[in-house]
Amino acid sequence: MKFGKEFASQMVHEWQEAYMDYNYLKGVLKDISKFKQRNAPLPEIAATPKGSLKRRISMYRAFSGLQSRFSFKDSPRNPNEDEEVILVSSLQPEGSQGHHQTMFLMSSEQGGEYEMVFFRRLDDEFNKVLTFYKKKVGEVKAEADELSKQMDALIALRIMVDKPSIGMDSAQVMMDSTANDASSLSPASVVPTHMRSPGRSHMEAIQEVELTGEDILEEESSASGKRDEAKKNLSRFRPAPIEILDNVKINIEPATPISTLKNVIKTSNANLKFSKDELKRAEEQMKKAFVEFCQKLRLLKSYRFLNVLAFSKIMKKYDKTTSRKASKSYSDMIDKSDLGNSDELNKLIERVEVTFIKHFVNGNRRKGMKSLRPQAKRETHRVTFFLGLFSGCSIALVAAIIVAIRVRNLLEHKDRRKYMDNIFPLYSLFGYIVLHMLMYGANVYYWRRFRVNYPFIFGFKQGTELRYRQVFLLASGLSVLALAATLFHLDMDMNPITRRYETVKELIPLMLVFVLLLIIFCPLNIIYRSSRFFFLRTAWHCLCAPLYKVTLPDFILADQLTSQVQAIRNLQFYVCYYVWGNFKTRSNTCQDSNVYQILLIVVAIIPFWSRFIQCLRRLFEEKDSMQGLNALKYFSTIVALVMRTLYDQKRGVFWKVMAASTSGITTIANTYWDLVIDWGLLQRNSRNPWLRDKLLVPYKIVYFVAIVLDIILRLVWMQLVLDIRELPGLHPKAFTAIVACLEILRRGLWNFFRLENEHLNNVGKYRASKSVPLPFNYDEDKSM
């Protein structure tokens, strides 16, 4: 693989605009090479350049006058100045940070102006990278200080929880014991943040050592010589004092609906109670914070390494193109800059790893590094093999079902309508699930192809996200189960020998549901347990909205469920068919009862109600007026859904007018929200008219086709109001299933562009790591 492609593939997606523009510089060098080849025979100055080089020269001349406004710091020059090609200097404009500029010393030679343009652009790229790197290093230093303060509080809380008698008499007891007993010191202890000397580095601030009751007992039996040695270090090292808790309040997110309700009744930042449950939750939050912080440090380290390597590569390419030796001088400048010095970052990473291993995994380095640096699971040939096997079996089973229907002339059978009314809805449930999984697998494929960082957006634990082959494997496996059960059911229904086993035959769909639930809830580490539990946890958050803080996976899953209304109603029919009716004879009257009709409305609005409540919670928490409009949109959808269902049940002009008006309003509102808010399209003044400034898919026609398809598929929602209930030769249940499948297809289309827009928002804000809430809040007024 060429370096340019490898460089692009290794970039942090959200920081891609902050990387060196390698391809552009490579293009400049190609133009220089063409110019030299074109003018090589000429002994004197070449003709006026054309094309892009001419524009670059004009840009250089326009900016060359700025040099007089800067003061140069002379860089050391080689003893043999005749061989020196470039001179790199540090510019210091008034009121700004220093930048670097390269002076090309061979400008008088033929084509020298073009090479000056190259170095001008090279300097711009280097200063851009250096500025971004410095900014990020400053951010991680500030975050390291904050984590150090959090560790002070956590260590003090551990002491209070494990040995409450130590700190109940406030800090004086603690400080006295520290001064008089060597047991209160550990030789590796580090001064807390508020006791740190001004000259101390940020890396040293992060490492803390916990003082436990066991340490106290061991040190009490130590020799007096060790006590004297510990007392000598008293002025330099001191464990986190208990008095620090006087200035700290807890800030732990409610973990359960009950704790959320208690949090609403009381306050969000309660005083510390020194309970084990409080300590456990604080440790969990700190553990997540350290993992995310370490991930951020590694991303920054990768950013530095890739850019340094890219500058080295482009300078070697320059030397090869121009037959000069300038790469060493430029590389020396990079090595002396902040970008070339990685010691600070490496030390900080090491401190974080040591602290995490000691305090959160009891010194188990292997376990700690597994949490801090999880390895991505490699796809195996076994996944591809079984995917092909299950896909082939699914196709064969579909063909077998079609042949069975044709050979036995089931479409003209006297019990055909009874089968479609009772059995078809039971099996169509699995069809909706498989179709949605196939759409998600296609989404994953195209997200990866167009470099959408979907694992970060969804918040998947690193290395646990499913790739498209794995999603297709699960979909094809479920498809084989459902199709095999359908074919077996048909065969038993038509075979005179097995027809008398009515109970076994009619229980096949129910057993299939139990198998699916068993797989989903299986506690064993098989069939992608982490993904299954992530799905269950997110679904529980949707069900319990608004008692959990709303995250992106929560409302994305709730949006998926709004496209599975028919599947949810089919689950309701399972209860009706197997509980209220006589499933052995396929006769039930539960669908005619008033209770069933009411539940038909209630179960359908559950996903929309969940999204409505989620939007309200975000409105109150984030004070974002757009969430209020979004909540209003979902409320209008609920009203329209109720009106449409009532019109389907009661008929009449009044209900038709109500259903048509509410459906029309919600269709317009939802379509506008899809295209403008969720996808960020239809921006008239953007660089891509009627789309948006940045597009990941290189073909604009794809976006226009997606807009048209979304509008058409949204209008399918109106089919009931327009009294389009069935097509000629098609059973109403089959027509309902087709409409439901079209909505699932629309949702799959929506998913891709929704995450593309979210990814571009992250890129615009250079957001490549999650923000983890810290467990402690310091009361600065009390601490002063």
XYZ file of C-alpha atoms in Angstrom, residues 431-779:
349
model
C -39.106 -11.299 8.591
C -39.198 -7.736 9.975
C -36.322 -8.469 12.349
C -34.161 -10.102 9.658
C -34.803 -7.240 7.213
C -33.841 -4.657 9.837
C -30.642 -6.583 10.616
C -29.784 -6.749 6.928
C -30.248 -2.986 6.638
C -28.033 -2.447 9.673
C -25.366 -4.710 8.163
C -25.496 -2.675 4.945
C -25.228 0.508 7.038
C -22.113 -0.831 8.779
C -20.546 -1.736 5.438
C -21.037 1.747 3.990
C -20.100 3.497 7.245
C -16.765 1.703 7.164
C -16.314 2.321 3.465
C -16.842 6.075 3.815
C -14.950 6.260 7.134
C -17.837 7.070 9.446
C -16.657 6.348 12.983
C -19.807 4.508 14.048
C -18.218 2.655 17.038
C -17.345 5.990 18.642
C -20.741 7.532 17.843
C -22.650 4.601 19.318
C -20.287 4.335 22.278
C -19.322 0.715 21.694
C -16.553 -0.625 23.885
C -13.435 -0.723 21.774
C -13.015 -4.024 19.990
C -16.588 -5.240 20.607
C -18.425 -3.587 17.713
C -19.926 -5.925 15.135
C -18.729 -5.656 11.569
C -20.990 -6.110 8.597
C -20.116 -9.787 8.062
C -20.974 -10.568 11.663
C -24.298 -8.717 11.399
C -25.110 -10.545 8.168
C -24.152 -13.820 9.879
C -26.679 -13.216 12.665
C -29.353 -12.164 10.168
C -28.810 -15.188 7.947
C -28.774 -17.529 10.959
C -32.118 -16.184 12.193
C -33.430 -16.380 8.642
C -32.539 -20.082 8.440
C -34.356 -20.769 11.733
C -37.501 -18.879 10.696
C -37.660 -20.281 7.159
C -36.994 -23.842 8.339
C -39.777 -23.513 10.930
C -42.133 -22.130 8.258
C -41.411 -24.968 5.851
C -41.759 -27.555 8.613
C -45.072 -25.993 9.652
C -46.386 -26.085 6.079
C -45.322 -29.684 5.649
C -47.018 -30.765 8.865
C -50.139 -28.850 7.858
C -50.394 -30.556 4.469
C -49.263 -34.050 5.468
C -52.231 -36.208 6.559
C -50.008 -38.214 8.903
C -48.650 -35.240 10.881
C -51.770 -33.068 10.635
C -53.276 -34.645 13.721
C -50.411 -33.315 15.894
C -52.199 -29.995 16.124
C -50.650 -28.825 19.383
C -47.049 -29.427 18.307
C -47.692 -27.944 14.885
C -49.265 -24.723 16.148
C -46.651 -24.224 18.855
C -43.764 -24.033 16.362
C -43.858 -20.189 16.055
C -44.015 -19.803 19.832
C -41.043 -22.143 20.305
C -39.146 -20.081 17.753
C -39.795 -16.938 19.823
C -38.521 -18.714 22.932
C -35.346 -19.753 21.087
C -34.763 -16.159 20.005
C -35.286 -14.847 23.539
C -32.988 -17.536 24.924
C -30.232 -16.428 22.547
C -30.692 -12.740 23.399
C -30.691 -13.242 27.174
C -28.068 -16.005 27.261
C -25.503 -15.078 29.970
C -22.755 -17.216 28.452
C -19.995 -15.495 26.514
C -21.199 -16.770 23.144
C -22.905 -15.228 20.112
C -21.452 -11.757 20.712
C -22.487 -11.352 24.345
C -21.199 -7.788 24.700
C -23.317 -6.633 21.736
C -26.392 -8.467 23.007
C -26.072 -6.921 26.462
C -25.471 -3.495 24.946
C -28.714 -3.895 23.006
C -30.632 -5.056 26.093
C -29.271 -2.227 28.215
C -30.159 0.377 25.586
C -33.631 -1.116 25.107
C -34.177 -0.971 28.872
C -33.187 2.707 28.867
C -35.740 3.354 26.119
C -38.434 1.510 28.030
C -37.695 3.401 31.260
C -37.398 6.834 29.668
C -36.985 9.453 31.074
C -35.485 7.843 34.185
C -32.078 7.413 32.509
C -29.863 10.083 31.017
C -30.493 10.108 27.278
C -27.507 9.139 25.140
C -27.239 8.801 21.375
C -27.645 4.973 21.345
C -30.825 5.373 23.405
C -32.646 7.667 21.018
C -31.255 5.971 17.909
C -32.679 2.629 19.098
C -35.976 4.298 19.975
C -36.077 5.662 16.412
C -35.501 2.137 15.093
C -38.438 0.880 17.151
C -40.717 3.539 15.657
C -40.198 1.742 12.333
C -41.121 -1.603 13.900
C -44.684 -0.751 14.931
C -46.068 -3.677 12.955
C -43.602 -6.063 14.597
C -44.704 -4.832 18.030
C -48.327 -5.390 17.060
C -47.423 -8.896 15.928
C -46.040 -9.559 19.411
C -49.396 -8.459 20.767
C -51.037 -10.924 18.387
C -48.881 -13.723 19.845
C -50.518 -13.105 23.220
C -53.939 -12.934 21.599
C -53.438 -16.131 19.604
C -51.939 -18.339 22.308
C -53.680 -16.978 25.415
C -57.150 -15.781 24.448
C -57.940 -17.917 21.412
C -58.055 -21.619 20.631
C -54.784 -21.924 18.720
C -55.370 -25.628 18.026
C -58.275 -24.860 15.705
C -56.916 -21.443 14.611
C -60.016 -19.749 15.860
C -59.936 -16.699 18.072
C -62.173 -13.744 18.635
C -59.815 -11.625 20.719
C -59.185 -9.245 17.826
C -62.812 -8.208 17.995
C -62.724 -7.287 21.679
C -62.557 -3.676 22.837
C -59.546 -4.421 25.051
C -57.550 -5.702 22.088
C -58.476 -2.662 20.011
C -57.329 -0.317 22.765
C -54.080 -2.247 23.240
C -53.556 -2.057 19.496
C -53.228 1.720 19.901
C -51.244 1.601 23.140
C -48.509 -0.781 21.958
C -48.095 1.152 18.713
C -47.401 4.469 20.410
C -44.854 3.072 22.921
C -41.763 3.805 20.731
C -43.024 7.297 19.837
C -43.870 8.010 23.467
C -40.375 6.930 24.482
C -38.835 9.370 21.983
C -41.234 12.105 23.131
C -40.168 11.671 26.757
C -36.491 11.486 25.802
C -36.768 14.806 23.984
C -38.437 16.411 26.993
C -35.662 15.244 29.307
C -33.011 16.597 26.957
C -34.954 19.860 26.759
C -34.829 20.300 30.535
C -31.205 19.131 30.880
C -29.598 20.770 27.864
C -31.912 23.792 27.533
C -31.993 23.142 23.779
C -35.124 24.526 22.122
C -34.673 22.122 19.193
C -35.447 19.252 21.554
C -38.758 20.929 22.338
C -39.601 21.063 18.627
C -38.514 17.457 18.245
C -40.807 16.452 21.123
C -43.653 18.306 19.432
C -42.949 16.379 16.237
C -43.208 13.021 17.995
C -46.356 14.116 19.802
C -47.949 14.978 16.450
C -46.944 11.517 15.223
C -48.658 9.925 18.223
C -51.850 11.889 17.522
C -51.762 10.917 13.855
C -51.196 7.248 14.717
C -54.157 7.249 17.107
C -56.413 8.948 14.539
C -55.415 6.508 11.804
C -56.065 3.488 14.039
C -59.458 4.851 15.134
C -60.386 5.502 11.516
C -59.415 1.930 10.647
C -61.617 0.625 13.471
C -64.658 2.927 13.324
C -64.723 4.434 9.847
C -66.801 7.526 9.131
C -66.167 10.918 7.552
C -65.148 12.587 10.813
C -62.425 10.040 11.580
C -61.212 10.145 7.979
C -60.845 13.937 8.080
C -59.035 13.744 11.412
C -56.751 10.955 10.205
C -55.983 12.721 6.907
C -55.233 16.103 8.502
C -53.037 14.774 11.313
C -51.251 12.338 8.991
C -50.559 15.088 6.468
C -49.131 17.423 9.108
C -46.920 14.790 10.691
C -45.719 13.531 7.287
C -44.587 17.038 6.295
C -42.980 17.673 9.688
C -41.167 14.329 9.782
C -39.920 14.649 6.198
C -38.578 18.150 6.833
C -36.884 17.007 10.038
C -35.317 14.011 8.276
C -33.806 16.029 5.466
C -32.867 19.307 7.151
C -32.151 18.473 10.797
C -31.153 14.809 10.870
C -29.328 14.716 7.515
C -28.254 18.376 7.385
C -29.244 18.667 3.701
C -31.229 21.214 1.625
C -28.785 24.036 2.389
C -29.190 26.403 -0.530
C -25.979 28.411 -0.021
C -23.665 25.488 0.684
C -20.690 24.592 -1.494
C -22.845 21.729 -2.818
C -26.138 23.470 -3.663
C -29.166 22.044 -1.845
C -26.989 19.559 -0.014
C -24.317 20.536 2.563
C -20.732 21.774 2.570
C -19.144 18.429 3.390
C -20.156 15.155 1.771
C -18.613 11.757 2.414
C -20.171 10.047 -0.605
C -18.379 11.390 -3.701
C -21.461 11.175 -5.930
C -23.978 13.966 -5.318
C -26.708 12.095 -7.168
C -26.806 9.627 -4.266
C -28.047 12.363 -1.915
C -30.739 13.570 -4.315
C -31.959 9.996 -4.860
C -32.032 9.483 -1.080
C -34.097 12.664 -0.646
C -36.647 11.509 -3.221
C -36.840 8.000 -1.744
C -37.330 9.343 1.781
C -40.211 11.555 0.627
C -41.885 8.709 -1.292
C -41.504 6.219 1.547
C -42.827 8.776 4.021
C -45.951 9.141 1.871
C -46.552 5.380 2.176
C -47.701 6.286 5.688
C -50.808 7.811 4.069
C -51.947 4.574 2.397
C -54.542 3.816 5.093
C -56.084 7.276 4.857
C -56.310 6.903 1.079
C -58.177 3.599 1.637
C -55.442 1.565 -0.051
C -55.846 -1.584 1.997
C -54.913 -4.289 -0.441
C -53.803 -4.925 -3.976
C -55.576 -7.233 -6.404
C -54.674 -10.821 -5.648
C -52.903 -9.865 -2.439
C -54.182 -10.616 1.041
C -54.552 -7.577 3.376
C -52.071 -9.104 5.828
C -49.493 -9.455 3.046
C -50.108 -5.858 1.971
C -49.611 -4.682 5.564
C -46.337 -6.618 5.695
C -45.114 -4.964 2.478
C -45.879 -1.491 3.868
C -44.039 -2.373 7.087
C -41.023 -3.585 5.095
C -40.938 -0.331 3.123
C -40.777 1.605 6.393
C -37.858 -0.575 7.552
C -36.065 0.127 4.272
C -36.634 3.862 4.781
C -35.203 3.596 8.286
C -32.097 1.870 6.967
C -31.637 4.696 4.463
C -32.155 7.252 7.247
C -29.563 5.534 9.456
C -26.687 6.023 7.030
C -27.169 9.738 6.442
C -28.046 10.420 10.081
C -24.730 8.990 11.288
C -22.872 10.614 8.422
C -24.151 14.002 9.607
C -23.289 13.158 13.217
C -19.787 12.142 12.168
C -19.275 15.391 10.269
C -20.388 17.336 13.327
C -17.742 15.497 15.363
C -15.146 16.253 12.684
C -16.058 19.939 12.745
C -15.570 20.029 16.520
C -12.481 17.720 16.493
C -14.360 15.488 18.943
C -12.576 12.123 18.966
C -13.131 11.028 22.566
C -16.077 10.828 24.911
C -16.597 13.156 27.825
C -16.964 11.099 31.001
C -18.556 12.846 34.018
C -16.262 12.821 37.052
C -17.609 11.675 40.438
C -16.493 14.596 42.641
C -17.150 18.314 42.627
C -14.797 20.592 44.531
C -16.277 23.500 46.453
